[in-house]
Amino acid sequence: MIVIKRGWGVTVVSPFDGELRKEFISLGIRVIIDEILLISDNFYRDYLDECNLVVVNTVKMYYLLENCYKKKPTIWWLHEPESLYKYVPDNAWEVLNFKKICICIVSEFSKRVFLKYSRVKNENISILPFGIPDYKSVYDCKIINDYMEKITF
């Protein structure tokens, strides 16, 4: 993995255990599994001081964002269908400072869905189809641009 070869530590924190855990461990990636992530962000806060960059995966983990972006550069990787946006309460969109969160979305369609529910302006949103950078949109996002030499999806 390029990130590890460049000297960066990688930790995956997830509320669910599964087959990917074995693969991550075989790559030398630290894995923390704790269901408390489903209901609280307190657990996650304990690890932020160790991070240089945080990637929050999925729309359902929206509640982790507020504590992350206030302390560390944060990327929100969105790749879910429209039906999962119902899990984000309306007031959650108002609390988040989207100018400080770099949002990576899998497609233009998914971007339109995100904009519809979040009512956010087109700030810091990049299209990252299937984890492969669209260089034009990715390099427009300052957070990713600052870390591009260090991160490869």
Short mmCIF file of C-alpha atoms in Angstrom, two decimals:
data_model
loop_
_atom_site.label_atom_id
_atom_site.label_comp_id
_atom_site.label_asym_id
_atom_site.label_seq_id
_atom_site.Cartn_x
_atom_site.Cartn_y
_atom_site.Cartn_z
CA MET A 1 0.00 0.00 0.00
CA ILE A 2 1.46 3.32 -1.10
CA VAL A 3 0.44 5.22 2.03
CA ILE A 4 2.28 2.80 4.31
CA LYS A 5 5.32 2.64 2.00
CA ARG A 6 5.59 6.42 2.25
CA GLY A 7 5.81 6.14 6.03
CA TRP A 8 2.26 6.96 7.04
CA GLY A 9 0.36 4.93 9.61
CA VAL A 10 -3.10 3.77 8.62
CA THR A 11 -5.84 2.87 11.07
CA VAL A 12 -9.30 1.63 10.11
CA VAL A 13 -11.95 2.24 12.76
CA SER A 14 -15.27 0.52 12.08
CA PRO A 15 -18.41 -0.45 13.97
CA PHE A 16 -18.53 -3.77 12.07
CA ASP A 17 -16.18 -6.69 11.80
CA GLY A 18 -15.91 -8.68 8.59
CA GLU A 19 -13.70 -10.20 5.92
CA LEU A 20 -11.89 -6.94 5.19
CA ARG A 21 -10.37 -6.94 8.67
CA LYS A 22 -8.13 -9.89 7.75
CA GLU A 23 -7.04 -8.18 4.54
CA PHE A 24 -6.27 -4.91 6.31
CA ILE A 25 -4.22 -6.69 8.99
CA SER A 26 -2.28 -8.62 6.34
CA LEU A 27 -1.33 -5.24 4.81
CA GLY A 28 -0.07 -3.98 8.16
CA ILE A 29 -3.06 -1.75 8.80
CA ARG A 30 -4.23 -1.30 12.37
CA VAL A 31 -7.92 -2.21 12.76
CA ILE A 32 -10.20 -1.12 15.59
CA ILE A 33 -13.72 -2.60 15.72
CA ASP A 34 -16.25 -1.11 18.13
CA GLU A 35 -20.03 -0.90 17.78
CA ILE A 36 -20.08 2.26 19.90
CA LEU A 37 -19.32 4.15 16.68
CA LEU A 38 -22.93 3.55 15.66
CA ILE A 39 -24.26 5.67 18.51
CA SER A 40 -21.47 7.96 19.69
CA ASP A 41 -18.49 9.89 18.45
CA ASN A 42 -16.68 9.82 21.81
CA PHE A 43 -14.75 6.68 20.92
CA TYR A 44 -13.54 8.19 17.67
CA ARG A 45 -12.29 11.37 19.33
CA ASP A 46 -9.70 9.37 21.27
CA TYR A 47 -7.86 8.59 18.05
CA LEU A 48 -7.92 11.98 16.35
CA ASP A 49 -4.71 13.20 17.95
CA GLU A 50 -2.86 10.35 16.22
CA CYS A 51 -4.18 11.29 12.78
CA ASN A 52 -2.90 13.68 10.13
CA LEU A 53 -5.95 13.20 7.92
CA VAL A 54 -9.34 11.61 8.53
CA VAL A 55 -11.49 9.88 5.91
CA VAL A 56 -15.09 9.34 7.02
CA ASN A 57 -16.66 6.62 4.89
CA THR A 58 -20.42 6.66 4.18
CA VAL A 59 -23.24 9.10 4.69
CA LYS A 60 -24.45 7.18 7.76
CA MET A 61 -21.33 8.25 9.69
CA TYR A 62 -22.17 11.96 9.32
CA TYR A 63 -22.12 12.44 13.11
CA LEU A 64 -18.37 11.79 13.24
CA LEU A 65 -17.61 14.73 10.95
CA GLU A 66 -18.06 17.61 13.36
CA ASN A 67 -15.33 16.49 15.76
CA CYS A 68 -13.03 15.46 12.93
CA TYR A 69 -12.95 18.61 10.81
CA LYS A 70 -12.47 20.83 13.84
CA LYS A 71 -9.20 19.04 14.62
CA LYS A 72 -7.90 17.49 11.39
CA PRO A 73 -8.24 17.80 7.61
CA THR A 74 -11.26 15.65 6.77
CA ILE A 75 -12.52 13.91 3.66
CA TRP A 76 -16.06 12.56 3.50
CA TRP A 77 -16.25 9.67 1.02
CA LEU A 78 -19.85 9.22 -0.20
CA HIS A 79 -20.96 6.32 -2.37
CA GLU A 80 -24.43 5.34 -1.12
CA PRO A 81 -27.83 5.28 -2.78
CA GLU A 82 -30.33 8.05 -2.15
CA SER A 83 -32.32 5.86 0.26
CA LEU A 84 -29.57 6.10 2.92
CA TYR A 85 -29.77 9.88 3.15
CA LYS A 86 -32.91 9.47 5.26
CA TYR A 87 -30.63 8.53 8.17
CA VAL A 88 -29.20 12.04 8.32
CA PRO A 89 -31.47 14.34 10.32
CA ASP A 90 -32.22 17.73 8.78
CA ASN A 91 -30.48 19.60 11.60
CA ALA A 92 -27.21 17.70 10.96
CA TRP A 93 -26.72 19.55 7.68
CA GLU A 94 -26.94 22.89 9.48
CA VAL A 95 -24.26 22.03 12.07
CA LEU A 96 -21.51 20.96 9.68
CA ASN A 97 -19.11 23.49 8.20
CA PHE A 98 -18.77 22.18 4.66
CA LYS A 99 -16.05 24.67 3.84
CA LYS A 100 -13.78 22.60 6.10
CA ILE A 101 -14.78 19.16 4.79
CA CYS A 102 -13.59 17.87 1.44
CA ILE A 103 -16.40 15.78 0.00
CA CYS A 104 -15.57 13.02 -2.48
CA ILE A 105 -18.56 11.51 -4.25
CA VAL A 106 -18.63 8.55 -6.60
CA SER A 107 -20.57 10.18 -9.47
CA GLU A 108 -22.33 13.29 -10.74
CA PHE A 109 -25.66 11.63 -9.98
CA SER A 110 -24.60 10.97 -6.37
CA LYS A 111 -23.43 14.56 -6.14
CA ARG A 112 -26.88 15.82 -7.20
CA VAL A 113 -28.47 13.59 -4.53
CA PHE A 114 -26.09 14.93 -1.89
CA LEU A 115 -26.80 18.53 -2.87
CA LYS A 116 -30.54 17.87 -2.80
CA TYR A 117 -30.49 16.58 0.79
CA SER A 118 -27.72 18.69 2.24
CA ARG A 119 -28.74 21.97 0.64
CA VAL A 120 -25.01 22.70 0.57
CA LYS A 121 -23.43 24.84 -2.08
CA ASN A 122 -21.00 23.20 -4.46
CA GLU A 123 -18.04 23.73 -2.08
CA ASN A 124 -15.19 21.25 -1.75
CA ILE A 125 -16.99 18.54 -3.71
CA SER A 126 -14.94 16.28 -5.95
CA ILE A 127 -16.03 13.38 -8.11
CA LEU A 128 -13.94 10.30 -7.34
CA PRO A 129 -15.46 7.50 -9.44
CA PHE A 130 -14.82 4.07 -7.94
CA GLY A 131 -11.87 5.43 -5.97
CA ILE A 132 -10.06 6.54 -9.13
CA PRO A 133 -9.30 10.26 -9.13
CA ASP A 134 -10.81 12.51 -11.73
CA TYR A 135 -7.76 14.76 -11.66
CA LYS A 136 -9.58 17.93 -12.67
CA SER A 137 -12.06 17.80 -9.79
CA VAL A 138 -9.76 16.21 -7.20
CA TYR A 139 -7.06 18.83 -7.58
CA ASP A 140 -9.64 21.57 -7.13
CA CYS A 141 -10.16 20.40 -3.53
CA LYS A 142 -7.52 22.06 -1.33
CA ILE A 143 -7.53 19.34 1.36
CA ILE A 144 -6.83 16.60 -1.16
CA ASN A 145 -4.37 18.76 -3.05
CA ASP A 146 -2.36 19.31 0.16
CA TYR A 147 -2.18 15.56 0.76
CA MET A 148 -2.09 14.17 -2.81
CA GLU A 149 1.58 13.30 -2.52
CA LYS A 150 0.77 11.26 0.59
CA ILE A 151 -2.50 9.55 -0.35
CA THR A 152 -3.48 7.20 -3.11
CA PHE A 153 -6.91 5.64 -3.14
#
